[in-house]
mmCIF file of C-alpha atoms in Angstrom:
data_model
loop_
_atom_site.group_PDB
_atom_site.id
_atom_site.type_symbol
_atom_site.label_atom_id
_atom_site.label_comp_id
_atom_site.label_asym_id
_atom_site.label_seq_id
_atom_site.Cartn_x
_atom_site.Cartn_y
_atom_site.Cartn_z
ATOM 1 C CA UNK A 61 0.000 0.000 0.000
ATOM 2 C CA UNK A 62 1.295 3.207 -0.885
ATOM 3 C CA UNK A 63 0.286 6.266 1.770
ATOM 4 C CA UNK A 64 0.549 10.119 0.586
ATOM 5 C CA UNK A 65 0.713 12.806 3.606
ATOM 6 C CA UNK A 66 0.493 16.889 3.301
ATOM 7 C CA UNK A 67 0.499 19.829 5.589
ATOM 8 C CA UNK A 68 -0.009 23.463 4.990
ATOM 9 C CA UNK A 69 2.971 24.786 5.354
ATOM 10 C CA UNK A 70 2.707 28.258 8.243
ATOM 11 C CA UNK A 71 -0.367 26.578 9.342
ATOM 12 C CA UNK A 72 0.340 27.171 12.628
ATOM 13 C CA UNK A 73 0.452 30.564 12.451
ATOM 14 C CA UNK A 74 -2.389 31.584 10.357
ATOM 15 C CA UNK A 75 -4.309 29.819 12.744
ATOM 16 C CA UNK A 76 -3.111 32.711 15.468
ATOM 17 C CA UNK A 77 -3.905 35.360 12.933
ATOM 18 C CA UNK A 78 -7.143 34.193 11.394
ATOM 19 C CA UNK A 79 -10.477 33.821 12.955
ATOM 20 C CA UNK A 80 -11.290 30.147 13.584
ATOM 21 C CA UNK A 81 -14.366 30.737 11.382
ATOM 22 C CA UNK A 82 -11.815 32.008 8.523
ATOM 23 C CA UNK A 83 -9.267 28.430 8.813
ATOM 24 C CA UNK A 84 -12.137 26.425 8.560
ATOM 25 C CA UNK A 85 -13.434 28.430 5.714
ATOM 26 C CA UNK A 86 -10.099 28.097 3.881
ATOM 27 C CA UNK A 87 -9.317 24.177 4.775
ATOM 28 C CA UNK A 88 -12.829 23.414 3.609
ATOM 29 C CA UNK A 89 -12.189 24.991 0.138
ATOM 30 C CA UNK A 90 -9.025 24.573 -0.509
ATOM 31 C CA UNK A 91 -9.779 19.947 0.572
ATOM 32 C CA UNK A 92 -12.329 20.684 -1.876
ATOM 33 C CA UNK A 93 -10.422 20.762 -4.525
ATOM 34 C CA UNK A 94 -8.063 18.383 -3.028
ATOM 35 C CA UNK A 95 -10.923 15.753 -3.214
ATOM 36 C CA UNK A 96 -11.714 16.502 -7.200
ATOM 37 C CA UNK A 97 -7.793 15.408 -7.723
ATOM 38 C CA UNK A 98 -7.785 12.708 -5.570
ATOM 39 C CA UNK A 99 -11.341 11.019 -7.149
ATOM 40 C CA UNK A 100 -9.594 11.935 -10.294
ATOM 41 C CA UNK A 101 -6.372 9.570 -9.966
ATOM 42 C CA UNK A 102 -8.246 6.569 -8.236
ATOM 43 C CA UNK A 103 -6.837 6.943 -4.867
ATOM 44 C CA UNK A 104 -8.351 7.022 -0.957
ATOM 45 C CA UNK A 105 -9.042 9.648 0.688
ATOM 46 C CA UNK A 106 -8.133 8.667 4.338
ATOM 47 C CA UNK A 107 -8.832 11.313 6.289
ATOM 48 C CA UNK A 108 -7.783 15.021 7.547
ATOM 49 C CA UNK A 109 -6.143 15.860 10.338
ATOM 50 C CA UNK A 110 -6.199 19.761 11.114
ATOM 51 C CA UNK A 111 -4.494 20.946 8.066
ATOM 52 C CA UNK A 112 -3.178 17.190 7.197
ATOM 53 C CA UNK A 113 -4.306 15.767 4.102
ATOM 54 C CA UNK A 114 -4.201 11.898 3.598
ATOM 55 C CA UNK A 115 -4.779 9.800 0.747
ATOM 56 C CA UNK A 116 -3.604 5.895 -0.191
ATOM 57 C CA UNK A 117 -3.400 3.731 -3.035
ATOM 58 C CA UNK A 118 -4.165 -0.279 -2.537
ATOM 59 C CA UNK A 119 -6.743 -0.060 0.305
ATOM 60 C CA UNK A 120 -9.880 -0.205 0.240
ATOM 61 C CA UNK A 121 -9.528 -0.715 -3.586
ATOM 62 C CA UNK A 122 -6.650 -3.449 -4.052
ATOM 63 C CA UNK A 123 -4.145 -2.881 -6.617
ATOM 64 C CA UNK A 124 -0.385 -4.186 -7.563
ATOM 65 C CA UNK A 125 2.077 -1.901 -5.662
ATOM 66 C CA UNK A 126 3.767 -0.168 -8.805
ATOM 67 C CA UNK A 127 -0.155 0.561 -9.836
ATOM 68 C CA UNK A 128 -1.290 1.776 -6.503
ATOM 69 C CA UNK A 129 2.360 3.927 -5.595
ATOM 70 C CA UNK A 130 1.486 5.746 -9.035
ATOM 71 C CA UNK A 131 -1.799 6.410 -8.862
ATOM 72 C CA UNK A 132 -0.951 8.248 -5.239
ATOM 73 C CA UNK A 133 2.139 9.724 -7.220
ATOM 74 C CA UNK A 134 0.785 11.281 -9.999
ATOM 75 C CA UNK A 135 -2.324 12.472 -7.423
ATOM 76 C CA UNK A 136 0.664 14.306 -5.607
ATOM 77 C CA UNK A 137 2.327 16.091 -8.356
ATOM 78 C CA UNK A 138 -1.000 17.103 -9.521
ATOM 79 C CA UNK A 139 -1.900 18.440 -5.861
ATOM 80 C CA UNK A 140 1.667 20.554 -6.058
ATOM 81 C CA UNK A 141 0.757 21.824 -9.141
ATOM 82 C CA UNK A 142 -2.356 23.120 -8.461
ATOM 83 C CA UNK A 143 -1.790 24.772 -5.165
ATOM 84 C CA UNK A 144 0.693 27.184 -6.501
ATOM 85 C CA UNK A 145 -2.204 29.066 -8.230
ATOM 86 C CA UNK A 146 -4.642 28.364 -5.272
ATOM 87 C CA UNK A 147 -6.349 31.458 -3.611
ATOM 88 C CA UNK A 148 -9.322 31.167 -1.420
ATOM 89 C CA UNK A 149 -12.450 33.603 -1.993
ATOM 90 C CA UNK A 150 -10.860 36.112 0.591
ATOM 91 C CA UNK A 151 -7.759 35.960 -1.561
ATOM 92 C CA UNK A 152 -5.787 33.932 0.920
ATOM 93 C CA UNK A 153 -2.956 31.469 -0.491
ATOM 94 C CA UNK A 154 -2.208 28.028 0.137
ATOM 95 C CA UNK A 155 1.400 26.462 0.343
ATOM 96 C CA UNK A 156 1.884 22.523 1.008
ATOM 97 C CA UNK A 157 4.836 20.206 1.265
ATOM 98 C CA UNK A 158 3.886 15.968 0.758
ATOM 99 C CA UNK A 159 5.605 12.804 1.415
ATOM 100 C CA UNK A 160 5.230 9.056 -0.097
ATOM 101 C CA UNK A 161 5.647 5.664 1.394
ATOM 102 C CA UNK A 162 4.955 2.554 0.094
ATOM 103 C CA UNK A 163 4.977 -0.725 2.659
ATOM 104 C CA UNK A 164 2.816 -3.514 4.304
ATOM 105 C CA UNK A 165 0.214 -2.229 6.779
ATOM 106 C CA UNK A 166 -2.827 -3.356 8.284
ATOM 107 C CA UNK A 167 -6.508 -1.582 7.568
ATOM 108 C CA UNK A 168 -9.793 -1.614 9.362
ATOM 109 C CA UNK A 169 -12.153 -0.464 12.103
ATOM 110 C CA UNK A 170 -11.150 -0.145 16.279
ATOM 111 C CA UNK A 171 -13.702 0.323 18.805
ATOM 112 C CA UNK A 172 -17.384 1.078 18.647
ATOM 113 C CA UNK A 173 -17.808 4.519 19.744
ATOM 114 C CA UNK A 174 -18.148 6.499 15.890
ATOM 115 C CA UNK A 175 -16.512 3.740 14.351
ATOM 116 C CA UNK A 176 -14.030 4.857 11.166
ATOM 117 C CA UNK A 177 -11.976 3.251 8.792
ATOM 118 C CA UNK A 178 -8.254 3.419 8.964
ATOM 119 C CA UNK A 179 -5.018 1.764 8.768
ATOM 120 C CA UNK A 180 -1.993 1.177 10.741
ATOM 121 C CA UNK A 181 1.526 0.161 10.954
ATOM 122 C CA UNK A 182 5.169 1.548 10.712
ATOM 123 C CA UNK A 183 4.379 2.324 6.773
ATOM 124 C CA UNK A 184 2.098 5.033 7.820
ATOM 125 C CA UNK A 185 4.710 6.446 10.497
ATOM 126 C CA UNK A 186 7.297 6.757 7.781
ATOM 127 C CA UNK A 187 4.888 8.526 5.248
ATOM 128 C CA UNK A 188 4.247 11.141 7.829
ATOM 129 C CA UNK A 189 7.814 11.451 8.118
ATOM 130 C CA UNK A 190 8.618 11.536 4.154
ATOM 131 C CA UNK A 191 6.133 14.606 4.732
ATOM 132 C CA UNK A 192 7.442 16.393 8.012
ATOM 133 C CA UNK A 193 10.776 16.346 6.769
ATOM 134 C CA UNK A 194 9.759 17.586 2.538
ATOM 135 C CA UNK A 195 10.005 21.312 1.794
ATOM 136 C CA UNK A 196 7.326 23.535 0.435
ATOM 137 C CA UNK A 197 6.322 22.498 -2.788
ATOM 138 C CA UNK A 198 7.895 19.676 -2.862
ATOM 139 C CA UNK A 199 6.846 15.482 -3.182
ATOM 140 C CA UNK A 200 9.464 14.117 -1.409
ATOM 141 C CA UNK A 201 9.303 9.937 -1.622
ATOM 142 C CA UNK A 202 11.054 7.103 0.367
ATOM 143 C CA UNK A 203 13.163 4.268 -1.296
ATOM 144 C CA UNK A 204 10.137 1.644 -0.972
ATOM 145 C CA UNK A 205 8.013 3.894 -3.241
ATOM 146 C CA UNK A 206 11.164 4.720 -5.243
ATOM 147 C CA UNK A 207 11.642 1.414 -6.303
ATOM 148 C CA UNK A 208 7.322 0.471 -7.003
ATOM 149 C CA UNK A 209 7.327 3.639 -9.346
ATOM 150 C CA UNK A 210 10.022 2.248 -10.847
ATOM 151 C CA UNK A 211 7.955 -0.404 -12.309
ATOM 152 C CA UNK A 212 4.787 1.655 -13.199
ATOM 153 C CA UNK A 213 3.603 0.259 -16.343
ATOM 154 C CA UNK A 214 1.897 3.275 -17.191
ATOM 155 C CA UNK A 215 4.019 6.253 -16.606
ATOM 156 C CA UNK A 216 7.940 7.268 -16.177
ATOM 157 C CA UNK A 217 8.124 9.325 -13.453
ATOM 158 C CA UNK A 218 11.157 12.389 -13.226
ATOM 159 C CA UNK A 219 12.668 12.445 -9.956
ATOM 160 C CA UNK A 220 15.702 14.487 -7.715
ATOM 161 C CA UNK A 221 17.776 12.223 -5.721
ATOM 162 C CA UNK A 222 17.987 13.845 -1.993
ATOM 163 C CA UNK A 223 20.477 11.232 -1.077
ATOM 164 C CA UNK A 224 20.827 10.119 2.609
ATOM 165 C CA UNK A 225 19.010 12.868 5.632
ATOM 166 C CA UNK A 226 18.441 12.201 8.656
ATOM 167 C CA UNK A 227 14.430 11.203 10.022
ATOM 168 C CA UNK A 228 13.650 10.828 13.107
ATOM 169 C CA UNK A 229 13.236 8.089 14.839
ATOM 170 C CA UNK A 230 14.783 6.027 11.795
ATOM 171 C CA UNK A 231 18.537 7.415 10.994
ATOM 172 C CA UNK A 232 19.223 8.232 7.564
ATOM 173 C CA UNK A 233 16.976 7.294 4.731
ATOM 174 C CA UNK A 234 17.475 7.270 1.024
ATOM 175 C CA UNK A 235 14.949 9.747 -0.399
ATOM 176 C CA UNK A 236 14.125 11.472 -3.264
ATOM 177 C CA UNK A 237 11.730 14.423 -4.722
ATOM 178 C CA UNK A 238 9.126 13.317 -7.508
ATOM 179 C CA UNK A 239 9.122 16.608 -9.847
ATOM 180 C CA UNK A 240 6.564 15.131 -12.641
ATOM 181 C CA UNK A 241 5.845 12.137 -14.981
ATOM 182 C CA UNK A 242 4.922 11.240 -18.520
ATOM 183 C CA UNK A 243 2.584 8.536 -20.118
ATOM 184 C CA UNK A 244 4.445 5.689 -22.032
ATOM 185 C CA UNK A 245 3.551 3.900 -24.564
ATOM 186 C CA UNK A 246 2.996 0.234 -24.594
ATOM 187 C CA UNK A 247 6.397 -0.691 -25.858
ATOM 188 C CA UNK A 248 8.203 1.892 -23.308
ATOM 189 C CA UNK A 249 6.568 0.253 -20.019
ATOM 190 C CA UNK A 250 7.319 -3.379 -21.245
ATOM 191 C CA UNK A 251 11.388 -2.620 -21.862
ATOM 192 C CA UNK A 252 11.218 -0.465 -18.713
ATOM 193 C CA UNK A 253 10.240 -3.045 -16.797
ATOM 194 C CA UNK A 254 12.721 -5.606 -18.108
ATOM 195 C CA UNK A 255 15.320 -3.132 -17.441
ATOM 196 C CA UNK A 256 14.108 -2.475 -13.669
ATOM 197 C CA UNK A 257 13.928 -6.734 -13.047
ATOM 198 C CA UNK A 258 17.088 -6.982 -14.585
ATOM 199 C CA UNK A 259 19.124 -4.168 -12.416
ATOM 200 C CA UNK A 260 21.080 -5.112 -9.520
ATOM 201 C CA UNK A 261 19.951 -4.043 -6.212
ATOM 202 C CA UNK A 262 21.964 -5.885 -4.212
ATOM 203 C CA UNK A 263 24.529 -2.876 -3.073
ATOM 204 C CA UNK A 264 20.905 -1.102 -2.409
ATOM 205 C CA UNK A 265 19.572 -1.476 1.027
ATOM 206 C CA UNK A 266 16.335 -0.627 3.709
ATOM 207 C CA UNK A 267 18.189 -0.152 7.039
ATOM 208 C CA UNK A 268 16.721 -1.669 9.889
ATOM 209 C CA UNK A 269 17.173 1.021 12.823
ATOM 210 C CA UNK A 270 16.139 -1.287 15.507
ATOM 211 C CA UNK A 271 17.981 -4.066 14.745
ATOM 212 C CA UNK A 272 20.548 -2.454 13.248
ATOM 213 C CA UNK A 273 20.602 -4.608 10.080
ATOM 214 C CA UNK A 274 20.323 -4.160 6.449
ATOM 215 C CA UNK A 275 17.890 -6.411 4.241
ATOM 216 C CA UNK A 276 17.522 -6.240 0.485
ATOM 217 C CA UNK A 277 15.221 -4.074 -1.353
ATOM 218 C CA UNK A 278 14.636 -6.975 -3.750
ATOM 219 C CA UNK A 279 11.834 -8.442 -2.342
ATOM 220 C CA UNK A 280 10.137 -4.837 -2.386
ATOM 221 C CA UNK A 281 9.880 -5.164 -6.130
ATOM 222 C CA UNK A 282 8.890 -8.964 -6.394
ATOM 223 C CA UNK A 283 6.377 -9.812 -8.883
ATOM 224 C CA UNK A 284 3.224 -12.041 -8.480
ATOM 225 C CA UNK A 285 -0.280 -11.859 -6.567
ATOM 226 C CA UNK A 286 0.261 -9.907 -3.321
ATOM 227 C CA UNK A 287 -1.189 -13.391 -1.731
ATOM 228 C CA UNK A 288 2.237 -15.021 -2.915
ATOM 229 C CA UNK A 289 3.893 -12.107 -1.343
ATOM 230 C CA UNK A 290 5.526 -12.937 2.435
ATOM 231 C CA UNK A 291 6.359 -9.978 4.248
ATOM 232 C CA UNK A 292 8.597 -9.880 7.304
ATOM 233 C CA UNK A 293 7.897 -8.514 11.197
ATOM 234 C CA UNK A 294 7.436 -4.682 10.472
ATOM 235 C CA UNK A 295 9.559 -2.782 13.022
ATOM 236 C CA UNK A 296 8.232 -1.599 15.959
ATOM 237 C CA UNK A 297 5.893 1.287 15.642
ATOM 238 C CA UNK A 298 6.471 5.157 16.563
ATOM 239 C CA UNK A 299 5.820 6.162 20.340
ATOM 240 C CA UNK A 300 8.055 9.413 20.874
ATOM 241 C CA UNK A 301 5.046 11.599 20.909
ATOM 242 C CA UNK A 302 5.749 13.594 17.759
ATOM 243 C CA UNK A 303 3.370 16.378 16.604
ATOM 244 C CA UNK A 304 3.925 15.169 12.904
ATOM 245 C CA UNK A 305 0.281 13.105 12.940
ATOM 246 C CA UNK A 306 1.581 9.746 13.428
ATOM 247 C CA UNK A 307 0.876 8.879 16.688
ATOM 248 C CA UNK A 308 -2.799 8.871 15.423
ATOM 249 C CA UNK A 309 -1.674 5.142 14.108
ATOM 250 C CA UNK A 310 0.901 4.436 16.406
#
């Protein structure tokens, strides 16, 4: 499953200088719009959270990985796009920054008191992190969702390689901005993919913070039915009480 998080970027303080009637005036139009792009690519709309947007691809509507990771994708550069012309009807403007990860999780209902549909696991904790740590304007993506793009069979995605920065509660991380994407043809997505199944990933690796270990990102791009697919133990989840909507799922 692939999970997409955004913020408003100076949230905080427009809050402090707008009327609470005026923030909820703006969120509401401004997720408006959000929703017309996110029904438009095929993917989830999760939930808000304040000024958090979320949105997944491959629950409730199963899909490969590459096919859901794209859908959420190309959702995300549209999103970026059209914010930067954004301006509510009191003229007000609208910056966001967004983050990608694409991993094994668990979805469903807890409790019985307004029950609602959700999903948890360390995949979500790292999304919100791809996000808290993105800059404004910016899609930034982790190396799970990295390597499912890679196999879209639908579009070729153009991408700036961050490198190695530090997140929180993981170490370093591998990441990289997703700028835009173009439609291939048949013939393009079918020697893309050879090429991707072909490439060596063996000097590429998913650190393990906990353990302290490395495993290969091979089995992230495995092909078959996702029940042929055996995923390990996730790691532990998130508990340090961050502010960067995770511990919703924690």
């Amino acid at each position: 499953v692939t999970v997409y998080f955004s913020d408003i970027v100076g949230y905080t303080s427009m809050s402090v200088e707008l009327r609470p009637i005026q923030v909820m005036k703006m969120l509401n139009e401004f997720y408006t719009e959000m929703d017309k792009i996110a029904d438009k690519h095929g993917v989830y709309k999760m939930e808000t959270i304040g000024d958090a947007y979320m949105v997944t691809g491959g629950v409730p509507d199963r899909c490969s990985g590459p096919e859901g990771a794209a859908k959420v994708a190309m959702f995300a550069i549209e999103a970026m796009e059209f914010t930067k012309n954004f301006k509510t009807s009191d003229g007000l403007t609208v910056k966001i920054r967004g983050g990608i990860n694409s991993g094994p999780l668990v979805a469903g209902v807890v409790g019985n008191l307004r029950p609602k549909y959700t999903i948890f696991g360390d995949t979500v904790n790292v999304a919100s992190r791809m996000e808290s740590n993105s800059l404004e304007g910016r899609v930034q993506v982790s190396e799970s969702t990295y390597f499912q793009l890679q196999q879209s069979q639908e579009y070729q995605f153009e991408y700036e390689d961050r490198g190695l920065i530090p997140i929180k509660g993981k170490g370093e991380m591998h990441t990289w901005f997703v700028d835009s994407a173009r439609k291939m043809s048949p013939g393009e997505a079918s020697k893309l993919q050879e090429n991707v199944l072909n490439e060596d990933f063996d000097d590429i690796y998913l650190k393990d913070v906990d353990a302290g270990n490395k495993e290969s990102a091979r089995p992230l791009i495995q092909q078959g039915d996702d029940d042929d697919q055996e995923f390990g133990e996730s790691d532990s989840y998130d508990s340090d009480g961050s502010t960067d909507g995770e511990q919703f799922f924690a």
